[in-house]
CSV table of C-alpha atoms in Angstrom, one decimal:
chain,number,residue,atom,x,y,z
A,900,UNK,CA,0.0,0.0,0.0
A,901,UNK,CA,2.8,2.6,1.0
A,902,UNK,CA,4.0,2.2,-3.1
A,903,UNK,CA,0.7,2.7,-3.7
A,904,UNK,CA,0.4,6.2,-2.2
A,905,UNK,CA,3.9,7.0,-2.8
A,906,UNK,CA,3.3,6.6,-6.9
A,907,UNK,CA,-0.3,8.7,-6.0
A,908,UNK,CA,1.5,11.7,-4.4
A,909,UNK,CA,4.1,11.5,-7.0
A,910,UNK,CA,1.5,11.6,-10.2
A,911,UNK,CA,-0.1,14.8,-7.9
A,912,UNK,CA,3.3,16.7,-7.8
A,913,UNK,CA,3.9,15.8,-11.7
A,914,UNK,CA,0.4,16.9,-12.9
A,915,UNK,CA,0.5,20.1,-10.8
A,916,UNK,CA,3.7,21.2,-11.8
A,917,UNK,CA,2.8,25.3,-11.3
A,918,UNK,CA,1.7,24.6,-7.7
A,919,UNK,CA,4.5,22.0,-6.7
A,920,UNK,CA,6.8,24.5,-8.4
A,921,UNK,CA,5.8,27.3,-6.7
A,922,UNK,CA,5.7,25.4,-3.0
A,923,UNK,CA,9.3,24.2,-3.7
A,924,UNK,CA,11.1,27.6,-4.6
A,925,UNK,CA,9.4,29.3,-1.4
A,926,UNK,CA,11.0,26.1,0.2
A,927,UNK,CA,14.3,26.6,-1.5
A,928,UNK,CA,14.4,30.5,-0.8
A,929,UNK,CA,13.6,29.7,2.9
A,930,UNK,CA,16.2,27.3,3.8
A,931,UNK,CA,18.9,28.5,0.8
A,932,UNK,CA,18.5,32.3,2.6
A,933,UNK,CA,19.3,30.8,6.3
A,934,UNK,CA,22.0,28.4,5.5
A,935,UNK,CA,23.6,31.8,3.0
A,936,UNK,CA,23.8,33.8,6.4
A,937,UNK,CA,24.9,31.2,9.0
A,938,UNK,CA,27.6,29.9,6.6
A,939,UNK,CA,28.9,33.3,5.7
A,940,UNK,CA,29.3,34.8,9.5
A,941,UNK,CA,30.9,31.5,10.6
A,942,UNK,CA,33.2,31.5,7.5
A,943,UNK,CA,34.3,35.0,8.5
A,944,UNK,CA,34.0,34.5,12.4
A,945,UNK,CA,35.8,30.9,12.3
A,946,UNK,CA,38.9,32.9,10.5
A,947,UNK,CA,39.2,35.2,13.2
A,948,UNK,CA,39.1,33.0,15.9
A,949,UNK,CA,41.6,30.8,14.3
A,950,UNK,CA,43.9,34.0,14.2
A,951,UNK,CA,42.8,34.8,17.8
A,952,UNK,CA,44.0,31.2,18.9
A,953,UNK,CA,47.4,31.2,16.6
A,954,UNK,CA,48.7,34.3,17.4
A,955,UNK,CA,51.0,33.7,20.5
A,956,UNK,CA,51.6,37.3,20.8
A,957,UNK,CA,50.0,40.4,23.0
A,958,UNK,CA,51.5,43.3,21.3
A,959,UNK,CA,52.7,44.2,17.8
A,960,UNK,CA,55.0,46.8,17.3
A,961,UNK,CA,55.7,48.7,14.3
A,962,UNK,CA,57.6,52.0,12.8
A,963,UNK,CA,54.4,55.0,12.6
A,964,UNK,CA,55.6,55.3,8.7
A,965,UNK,CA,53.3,52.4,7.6
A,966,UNK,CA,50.9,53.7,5.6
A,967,UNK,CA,48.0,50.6,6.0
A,968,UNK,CA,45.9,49.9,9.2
A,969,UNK,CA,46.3,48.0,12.2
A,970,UNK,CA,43.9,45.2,10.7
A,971,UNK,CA,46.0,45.4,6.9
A,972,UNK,CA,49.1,44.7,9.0
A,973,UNK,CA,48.2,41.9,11.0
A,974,UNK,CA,45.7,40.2,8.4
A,975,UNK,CA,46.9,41.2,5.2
A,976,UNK,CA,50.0,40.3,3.0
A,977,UNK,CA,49.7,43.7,1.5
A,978,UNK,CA,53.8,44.3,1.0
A,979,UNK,CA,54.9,47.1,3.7
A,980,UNK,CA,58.6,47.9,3.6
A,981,UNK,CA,59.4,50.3,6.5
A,982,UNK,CA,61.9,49.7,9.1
A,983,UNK,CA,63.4,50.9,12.7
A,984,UNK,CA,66.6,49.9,14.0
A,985,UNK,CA,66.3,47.2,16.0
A,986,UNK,CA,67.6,48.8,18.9
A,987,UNK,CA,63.8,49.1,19.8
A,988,UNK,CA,63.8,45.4,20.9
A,989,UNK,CA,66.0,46.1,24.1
A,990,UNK,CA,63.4,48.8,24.9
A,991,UNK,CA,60.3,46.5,24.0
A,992,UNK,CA,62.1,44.0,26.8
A,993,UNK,CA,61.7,44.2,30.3
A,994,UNK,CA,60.5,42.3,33.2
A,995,UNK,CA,56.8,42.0,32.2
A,996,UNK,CA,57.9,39.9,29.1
A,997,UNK,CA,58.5,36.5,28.2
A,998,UNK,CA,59.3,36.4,24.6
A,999,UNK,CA,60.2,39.1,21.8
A,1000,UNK,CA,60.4,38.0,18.2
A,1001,UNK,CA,61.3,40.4,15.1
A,1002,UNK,CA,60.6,40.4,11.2
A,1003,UNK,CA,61.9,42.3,8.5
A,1004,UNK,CA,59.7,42.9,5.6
A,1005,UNK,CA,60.4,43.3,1.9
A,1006,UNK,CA,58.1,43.0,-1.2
A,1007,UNK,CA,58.7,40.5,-4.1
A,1008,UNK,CA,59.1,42.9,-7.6
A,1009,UNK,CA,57.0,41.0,-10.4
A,1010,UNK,CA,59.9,41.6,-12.4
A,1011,UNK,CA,62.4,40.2,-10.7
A,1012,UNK,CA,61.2,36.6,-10.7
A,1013,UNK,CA,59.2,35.0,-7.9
A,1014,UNK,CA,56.7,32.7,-8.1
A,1015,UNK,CA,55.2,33.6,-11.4
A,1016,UNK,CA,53.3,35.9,-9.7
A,1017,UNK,CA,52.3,39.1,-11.5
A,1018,UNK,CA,51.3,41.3,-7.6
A,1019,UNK,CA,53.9,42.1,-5.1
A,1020,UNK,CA,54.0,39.8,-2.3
A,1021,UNK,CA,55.2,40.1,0.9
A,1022,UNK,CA,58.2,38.8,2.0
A,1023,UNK,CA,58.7,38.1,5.7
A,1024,UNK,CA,62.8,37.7,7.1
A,1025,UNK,CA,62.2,35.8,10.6
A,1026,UNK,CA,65.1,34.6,12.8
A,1027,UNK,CA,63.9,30.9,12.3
A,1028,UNK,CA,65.2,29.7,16.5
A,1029,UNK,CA,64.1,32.6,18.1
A,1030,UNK,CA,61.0,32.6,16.5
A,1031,UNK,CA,58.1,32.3,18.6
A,1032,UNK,CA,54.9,32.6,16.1
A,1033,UNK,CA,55.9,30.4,13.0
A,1034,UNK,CA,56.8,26.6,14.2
A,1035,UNK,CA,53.5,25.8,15.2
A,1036,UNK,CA,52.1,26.0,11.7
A,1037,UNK,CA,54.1,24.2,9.9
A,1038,UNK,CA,52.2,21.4,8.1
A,1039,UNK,CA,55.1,19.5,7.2
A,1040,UNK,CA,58.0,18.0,9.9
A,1041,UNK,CA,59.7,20.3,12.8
A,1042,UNK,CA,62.5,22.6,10.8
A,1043,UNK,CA,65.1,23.0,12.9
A,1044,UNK,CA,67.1,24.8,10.6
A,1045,UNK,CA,66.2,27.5,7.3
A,1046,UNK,CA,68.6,27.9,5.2
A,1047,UNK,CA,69.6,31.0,3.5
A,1048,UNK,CA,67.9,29.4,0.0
A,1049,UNK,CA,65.2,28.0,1.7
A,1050,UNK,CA,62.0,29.5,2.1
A,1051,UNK,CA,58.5,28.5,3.8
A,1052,UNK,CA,54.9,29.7,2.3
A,1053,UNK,CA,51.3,30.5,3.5
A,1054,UNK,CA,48.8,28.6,2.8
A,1055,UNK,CA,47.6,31.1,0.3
A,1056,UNK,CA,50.8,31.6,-1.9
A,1057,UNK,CA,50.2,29.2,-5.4
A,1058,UNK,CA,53.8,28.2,-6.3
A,1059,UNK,CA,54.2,25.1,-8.4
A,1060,UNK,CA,56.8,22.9,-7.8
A,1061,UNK,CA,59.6,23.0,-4.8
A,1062,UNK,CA,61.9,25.4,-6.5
A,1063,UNK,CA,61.3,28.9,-7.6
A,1064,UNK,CA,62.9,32.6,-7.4
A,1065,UNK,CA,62.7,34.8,-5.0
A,1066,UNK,CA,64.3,38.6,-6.2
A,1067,UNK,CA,66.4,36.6,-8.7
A,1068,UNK,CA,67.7,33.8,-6.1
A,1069,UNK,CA,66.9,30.2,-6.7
A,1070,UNK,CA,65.6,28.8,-3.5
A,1071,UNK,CA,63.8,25.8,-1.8
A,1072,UNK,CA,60.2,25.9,-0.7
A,1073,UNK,CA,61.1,23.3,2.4
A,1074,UNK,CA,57.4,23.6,3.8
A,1075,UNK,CA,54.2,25.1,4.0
A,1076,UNK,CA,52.5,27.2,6.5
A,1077,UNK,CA,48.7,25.6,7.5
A,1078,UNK,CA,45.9,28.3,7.5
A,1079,UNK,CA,46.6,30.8,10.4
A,1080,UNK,CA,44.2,33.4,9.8
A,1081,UNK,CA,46.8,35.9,9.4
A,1082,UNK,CA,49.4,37.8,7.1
A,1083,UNK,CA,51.2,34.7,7.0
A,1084,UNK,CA,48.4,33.0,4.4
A,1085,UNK,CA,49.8,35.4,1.6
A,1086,UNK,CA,53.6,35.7,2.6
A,1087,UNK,CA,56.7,34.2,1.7
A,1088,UNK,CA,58.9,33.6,5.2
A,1089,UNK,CA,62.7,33.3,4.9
A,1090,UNK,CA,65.5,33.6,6.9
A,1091,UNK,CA,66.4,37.1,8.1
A,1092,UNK,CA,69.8,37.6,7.4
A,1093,UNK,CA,69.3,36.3,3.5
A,1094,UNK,CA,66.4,38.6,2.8
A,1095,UNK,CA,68.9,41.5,4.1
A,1096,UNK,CA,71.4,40.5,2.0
A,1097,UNK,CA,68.9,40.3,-1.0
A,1098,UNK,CA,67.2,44.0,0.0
A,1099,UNK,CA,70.9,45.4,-0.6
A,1100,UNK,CA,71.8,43.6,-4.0
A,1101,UNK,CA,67.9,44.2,-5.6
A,1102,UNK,CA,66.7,48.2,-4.0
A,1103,UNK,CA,68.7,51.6,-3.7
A,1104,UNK,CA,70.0,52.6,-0.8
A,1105,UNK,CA,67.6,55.3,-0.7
A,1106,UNK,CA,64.8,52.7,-0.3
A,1107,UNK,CA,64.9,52.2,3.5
A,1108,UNK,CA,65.0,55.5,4.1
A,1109,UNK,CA,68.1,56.1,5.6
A,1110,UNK,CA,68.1,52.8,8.1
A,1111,UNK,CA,70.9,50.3,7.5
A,1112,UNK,CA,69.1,47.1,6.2
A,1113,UNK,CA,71.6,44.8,8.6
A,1114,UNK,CA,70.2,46.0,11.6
A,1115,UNK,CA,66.5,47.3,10.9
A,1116,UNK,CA,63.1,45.5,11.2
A,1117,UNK,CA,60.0,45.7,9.8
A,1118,UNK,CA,58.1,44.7,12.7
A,1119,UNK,CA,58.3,43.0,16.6
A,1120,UNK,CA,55.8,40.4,18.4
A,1121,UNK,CA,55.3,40.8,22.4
A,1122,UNK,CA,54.6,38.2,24.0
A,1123,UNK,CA,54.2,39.0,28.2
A,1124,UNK,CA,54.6,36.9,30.9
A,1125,UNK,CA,51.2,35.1,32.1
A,1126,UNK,CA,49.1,36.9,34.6
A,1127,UNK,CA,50.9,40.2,33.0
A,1128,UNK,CA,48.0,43.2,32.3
A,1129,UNK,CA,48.3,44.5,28.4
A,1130,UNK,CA,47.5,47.7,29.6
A,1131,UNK,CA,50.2,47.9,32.6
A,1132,UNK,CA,53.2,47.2,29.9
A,1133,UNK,CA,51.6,49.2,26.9
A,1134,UNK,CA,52.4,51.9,29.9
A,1135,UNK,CA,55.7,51.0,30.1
A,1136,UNK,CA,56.5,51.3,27.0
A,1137,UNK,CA,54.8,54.9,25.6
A,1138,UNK,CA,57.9,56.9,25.2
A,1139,UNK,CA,59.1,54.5,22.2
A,1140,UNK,CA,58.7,56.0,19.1
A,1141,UNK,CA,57.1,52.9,17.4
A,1142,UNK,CA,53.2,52.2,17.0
A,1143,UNK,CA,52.1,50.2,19.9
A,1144,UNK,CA,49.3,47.7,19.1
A,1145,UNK,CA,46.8,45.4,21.5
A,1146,UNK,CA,46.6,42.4,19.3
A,1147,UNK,CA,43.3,41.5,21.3
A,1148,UNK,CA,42.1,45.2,20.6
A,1149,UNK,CA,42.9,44.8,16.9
A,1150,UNK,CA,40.9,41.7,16.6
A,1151,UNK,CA,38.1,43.4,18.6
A,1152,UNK,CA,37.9,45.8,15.9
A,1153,UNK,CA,37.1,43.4,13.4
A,1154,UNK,CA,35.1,41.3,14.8
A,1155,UNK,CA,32.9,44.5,15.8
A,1156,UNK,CA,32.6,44.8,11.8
A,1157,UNK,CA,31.8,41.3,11.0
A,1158,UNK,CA,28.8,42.2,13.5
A,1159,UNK,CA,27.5,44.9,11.6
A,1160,UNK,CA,28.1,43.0,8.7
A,1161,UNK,CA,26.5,39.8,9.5
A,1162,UNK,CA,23.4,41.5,11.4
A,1163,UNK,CA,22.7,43.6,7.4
A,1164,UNK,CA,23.6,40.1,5.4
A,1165,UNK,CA,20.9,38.2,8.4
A,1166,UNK,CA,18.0,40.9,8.9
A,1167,UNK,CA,17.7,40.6,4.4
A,1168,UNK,CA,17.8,37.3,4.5
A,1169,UNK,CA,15.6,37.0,7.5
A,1170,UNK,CA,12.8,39.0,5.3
A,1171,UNK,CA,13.4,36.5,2.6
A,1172,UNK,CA,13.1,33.4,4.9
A,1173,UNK,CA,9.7,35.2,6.3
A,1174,UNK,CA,8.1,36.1,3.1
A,1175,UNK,CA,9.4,32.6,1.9
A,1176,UNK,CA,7.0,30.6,5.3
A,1177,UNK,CA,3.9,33.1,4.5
A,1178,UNK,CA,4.5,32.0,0.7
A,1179,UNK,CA,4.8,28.2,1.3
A,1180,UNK,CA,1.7,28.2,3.4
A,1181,UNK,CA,-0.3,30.3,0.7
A,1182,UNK,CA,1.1,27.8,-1.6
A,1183,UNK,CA,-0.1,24.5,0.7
A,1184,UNK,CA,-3.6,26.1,0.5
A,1185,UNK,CA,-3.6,25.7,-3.4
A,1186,UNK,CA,-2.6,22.6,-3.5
A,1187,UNK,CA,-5.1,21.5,-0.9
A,1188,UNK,CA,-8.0,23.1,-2.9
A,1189,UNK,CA,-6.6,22.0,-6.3
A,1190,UNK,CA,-7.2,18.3,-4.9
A,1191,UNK,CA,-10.5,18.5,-2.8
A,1192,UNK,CA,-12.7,17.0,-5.5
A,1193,UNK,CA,-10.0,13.9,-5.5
A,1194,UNK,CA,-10.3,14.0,-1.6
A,1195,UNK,CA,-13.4,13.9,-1.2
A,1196,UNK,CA,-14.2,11.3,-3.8
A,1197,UNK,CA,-11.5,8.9,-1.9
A,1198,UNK,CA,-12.9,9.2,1.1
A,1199,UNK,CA,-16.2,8.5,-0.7
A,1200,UNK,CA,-15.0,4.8,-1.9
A,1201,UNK,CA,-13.5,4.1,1.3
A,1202,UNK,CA,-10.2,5.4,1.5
A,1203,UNK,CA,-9.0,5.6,5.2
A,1204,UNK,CA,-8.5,9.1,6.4
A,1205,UNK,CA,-4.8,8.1,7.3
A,1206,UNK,CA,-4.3,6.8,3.8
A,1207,UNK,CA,-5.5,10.2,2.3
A,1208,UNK,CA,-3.2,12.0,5.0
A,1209,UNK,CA,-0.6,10.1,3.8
A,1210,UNK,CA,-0.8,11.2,0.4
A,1211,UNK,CA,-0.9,14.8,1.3
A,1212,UNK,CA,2.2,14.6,3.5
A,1213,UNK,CA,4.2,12.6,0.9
A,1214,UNK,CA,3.6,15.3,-1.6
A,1215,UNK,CA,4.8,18.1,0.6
A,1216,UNK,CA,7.8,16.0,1.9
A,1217,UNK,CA,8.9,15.4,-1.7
A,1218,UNK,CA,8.9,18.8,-2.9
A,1219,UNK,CA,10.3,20.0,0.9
A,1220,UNK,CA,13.0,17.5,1.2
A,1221,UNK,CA,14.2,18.0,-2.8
A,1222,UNK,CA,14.0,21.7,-2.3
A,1223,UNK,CA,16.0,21.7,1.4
A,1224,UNK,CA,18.6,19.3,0.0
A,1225,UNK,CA,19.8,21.3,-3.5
A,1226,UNK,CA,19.4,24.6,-1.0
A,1227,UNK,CA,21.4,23.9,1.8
A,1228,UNK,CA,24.2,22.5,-1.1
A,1229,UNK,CA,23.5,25.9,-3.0
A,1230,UNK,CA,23.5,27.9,-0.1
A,1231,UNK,CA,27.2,26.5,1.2
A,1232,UNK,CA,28.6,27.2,-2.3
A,1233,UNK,CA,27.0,30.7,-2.3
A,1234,UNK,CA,28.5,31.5,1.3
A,1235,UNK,CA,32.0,30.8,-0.1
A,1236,UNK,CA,31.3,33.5,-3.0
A,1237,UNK,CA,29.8,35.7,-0.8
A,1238,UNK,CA,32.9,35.7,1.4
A,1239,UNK,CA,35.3,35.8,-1.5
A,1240,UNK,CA,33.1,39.0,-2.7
A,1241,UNK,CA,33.2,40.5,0.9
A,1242,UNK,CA,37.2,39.8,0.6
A,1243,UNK,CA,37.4,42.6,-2.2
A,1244,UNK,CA,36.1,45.2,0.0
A,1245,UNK,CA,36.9,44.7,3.5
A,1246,UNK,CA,39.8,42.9,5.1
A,1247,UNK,CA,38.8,39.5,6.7
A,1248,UNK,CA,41.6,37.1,8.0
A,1249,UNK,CA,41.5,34.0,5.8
A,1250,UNK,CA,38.3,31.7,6.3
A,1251,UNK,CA,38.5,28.2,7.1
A,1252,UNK,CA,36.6,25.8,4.7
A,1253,UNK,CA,36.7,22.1,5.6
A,1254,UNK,CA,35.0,18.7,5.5
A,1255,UNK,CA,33.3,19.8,9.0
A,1256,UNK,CA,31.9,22.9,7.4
A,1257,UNK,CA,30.0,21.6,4.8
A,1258,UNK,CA,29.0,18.7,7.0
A,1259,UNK,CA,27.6,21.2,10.1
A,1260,UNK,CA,26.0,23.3,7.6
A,1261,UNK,CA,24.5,21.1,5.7
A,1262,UNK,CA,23.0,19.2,8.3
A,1263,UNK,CA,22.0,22.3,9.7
A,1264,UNK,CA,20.2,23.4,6.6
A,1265,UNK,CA,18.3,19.6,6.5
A,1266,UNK,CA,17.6,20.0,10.0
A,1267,UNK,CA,15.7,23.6,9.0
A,1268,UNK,CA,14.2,22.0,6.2
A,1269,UNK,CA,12.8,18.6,8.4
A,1270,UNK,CA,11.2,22.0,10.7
A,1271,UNK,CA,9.5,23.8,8.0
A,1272,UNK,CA,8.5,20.7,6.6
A,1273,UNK,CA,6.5,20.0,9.9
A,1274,UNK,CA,5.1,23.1,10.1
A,1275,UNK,CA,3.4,22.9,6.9
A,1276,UNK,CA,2.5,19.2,7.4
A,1277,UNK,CA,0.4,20.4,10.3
A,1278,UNK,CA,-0.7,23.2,8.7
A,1279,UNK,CA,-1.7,20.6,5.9
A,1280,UNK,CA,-3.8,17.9,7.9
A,1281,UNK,CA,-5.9,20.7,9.4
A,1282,UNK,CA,-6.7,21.7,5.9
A,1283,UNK,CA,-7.8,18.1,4.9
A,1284,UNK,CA,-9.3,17.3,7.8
A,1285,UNK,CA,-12.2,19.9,7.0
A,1286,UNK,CA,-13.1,17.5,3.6
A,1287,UNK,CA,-16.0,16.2,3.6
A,1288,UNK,CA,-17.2,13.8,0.7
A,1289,UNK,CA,-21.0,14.7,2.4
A,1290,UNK,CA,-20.3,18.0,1.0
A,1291,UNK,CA,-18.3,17.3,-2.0
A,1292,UNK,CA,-21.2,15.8,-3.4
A,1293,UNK,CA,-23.5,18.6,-2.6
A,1294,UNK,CA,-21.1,20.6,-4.3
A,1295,UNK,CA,-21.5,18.3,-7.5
A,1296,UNK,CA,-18.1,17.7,-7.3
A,1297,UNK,CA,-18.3,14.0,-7.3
């Protein structure tokens, strides 16, 4: 009997194509607009907590020359060559601190060979054993060691092969950053004392503005003892004349404009997934008055009222469940595009898409879809269960 009704509801949905139609795309719109929103803000938000957990450091510190944001400095692998002598670190240290690590910063020149890349890049000189933010997120084995022609990438730099060249020197890519979130996604990290050497052979003199390129850096990473307050060493430290950043402050900032962000791209799509419920129960009306003569006639000859309840539900579960499914898929591959569009306009540190993702979200959306299906199933049965075959044949209608 159950093939029976199944093949019933299906010939219903077939030969009432305009209703059925209409009943799934105020399904799709509903589910496709919620599962849009919730996997754009976690895309976004689950960057930014991944930088928040991989950044070992409390303070960033910085010459007052660069000309790009707090956020484009720490997120961004927007190529920033300014420098300070590094001098600055024996200020930077004193008893609140546990670790201080520093980085010079150069720029790749498109037409000086690297990568095949056509944009500058930014190119990060660490000292590879002192370094306190980098070893952790290596994907490959420990490096103890980086060589002067060796370099590690970001997750975010394409370069085929394991050899390329960086300002005209052949060197080694000996690993490969995993996904931090941060400026490391779209730089290129080598050793200190190479990418020096390199600054003097490939720019003028002129270029680093008077500093001498042996002892300068771009850039230095505080990290303070535990139990330490921010705000108690950021006072220690005000006469230095460097920008003093609260990493924690920095990524306050932008998560205070994902907020805004997310609470425009949910409050449209909310309107959507309302007008889309309203819709679907205007169209479950339709289709329950399109097939009251058919009712009414099988409960006429018999037909149990659970068997004709039956049919009802398996037509709305059909459309519900076909429309939930392609718009929770659609509404994942939408949320990357959506994020890769925000991308061009705002800085966002770099969003995390996995296996996990897909599967939470998804789920989610099918879990959205099984709700609004019920909904409208109840809403359903209280229409059929005003048919009466009584008055379908005082209508004429059988």
């Amino acid at each position: 009997m159950k093939h029976v009704i199944f093949k019933y509801a299906w010939k219903n949905v077939s030969r009432r194509l305009r209703i059925t139609g209409s009943l799934l795309i105020c399904v799709f719109l509903s589910v496709f607009s919620i599962v849009l929103a919730w996997g754009t803000y976690d895309a976004i938000d689950s960057g930014i907590e991944l930088s928040k957990s991989q950044l070992s450091a409390d303070v960033m510190v910085y010459p007052y020359e660069v000309d790009i944001s707090d956020v484009s400095m720490l997120y961004s692998g927007i190529a920033q060559s300014v420098y300070m002598d590094e001098s600055v670190l024996d200020q930077l240290n004193n008893n609140y601190v546990e670790q201080i690590s520093s980085q010079f910063y150069l720029q790749t020149l498109p037409t000086a060979g690297c990568c095949t890349a056509t944009k500058e890049m930014r190119l990060v000189g660490v000292d590879w054993e002192n370094d306190m933010l980098l070893h952790s997120y290596l994907t490959d084995a420990n490096i103890d060691q980086l060589e002067a022609q060796e370099v590690i990438v970001g997750g975010n730099v394409e370069i085929e092969g394991k050899n390329t060249l960086i300002l005209n020197m052949p060197v080694k890519i000996k690993g490969v950053l995993r996904t931090t979130g941060t400026y490391l996604d779209d730089s290129i990290i080598m050793s200190m004392d190479q990418l020096r050497k390199l600054s003097k052979i490939n720019f003028p003199t002129n270029f680093f503005d008077g500093n001498n390129p042996d002892t300068s850096i771009t850039c230095a990473f505080v990290k303070l003892k535990d139990g330490i307050s921010t705000e108690k060493y950021m006072e220690s430290i005000k006469d230095i004349k460097a920008k003093k950043v609260l990493i924690s402050s920095t990524t306050q900032t932008l998560q205070q404009q994902v907020t805004i962000l997310f609470k425009i791209l949910l409050g449209a799509c909310m309107l959507i997934f309302i007008l889309g419920i309203l819709s679907i129960f205007g169209q479950v009306n339709l289709l329950v008055n399109s097939q009251f003569k058919e009712a009414g006639y099988l409960k006429a000859i018999g037909v149990k009222r659970k068997e004709i309840y039956e049919i009802f539900i398996c037509q709305v579960t059909m459309v519900g469940i076909s429309a939930g499914i392609v718009a929770s898929v659609l509404g994942i591959i939408s949320a990357r595009s959506v994020v890769d569009w925000i991308h061009q306009y705002m800085l966002l540190p770099t969003s995390i898409w996995s296996v996990e993702y897909v599967l939470v979200h998804f789920c989610g959306g099918a879990v959205l879809t099984l709700l609004i299906s019920g909904i409208t199933v109840i809403f359903l049965l209280r229409k059929v269960a005003k048919i009466s075959p009584q008055e379908t044949m005082a209508n004429g209608d059988v």
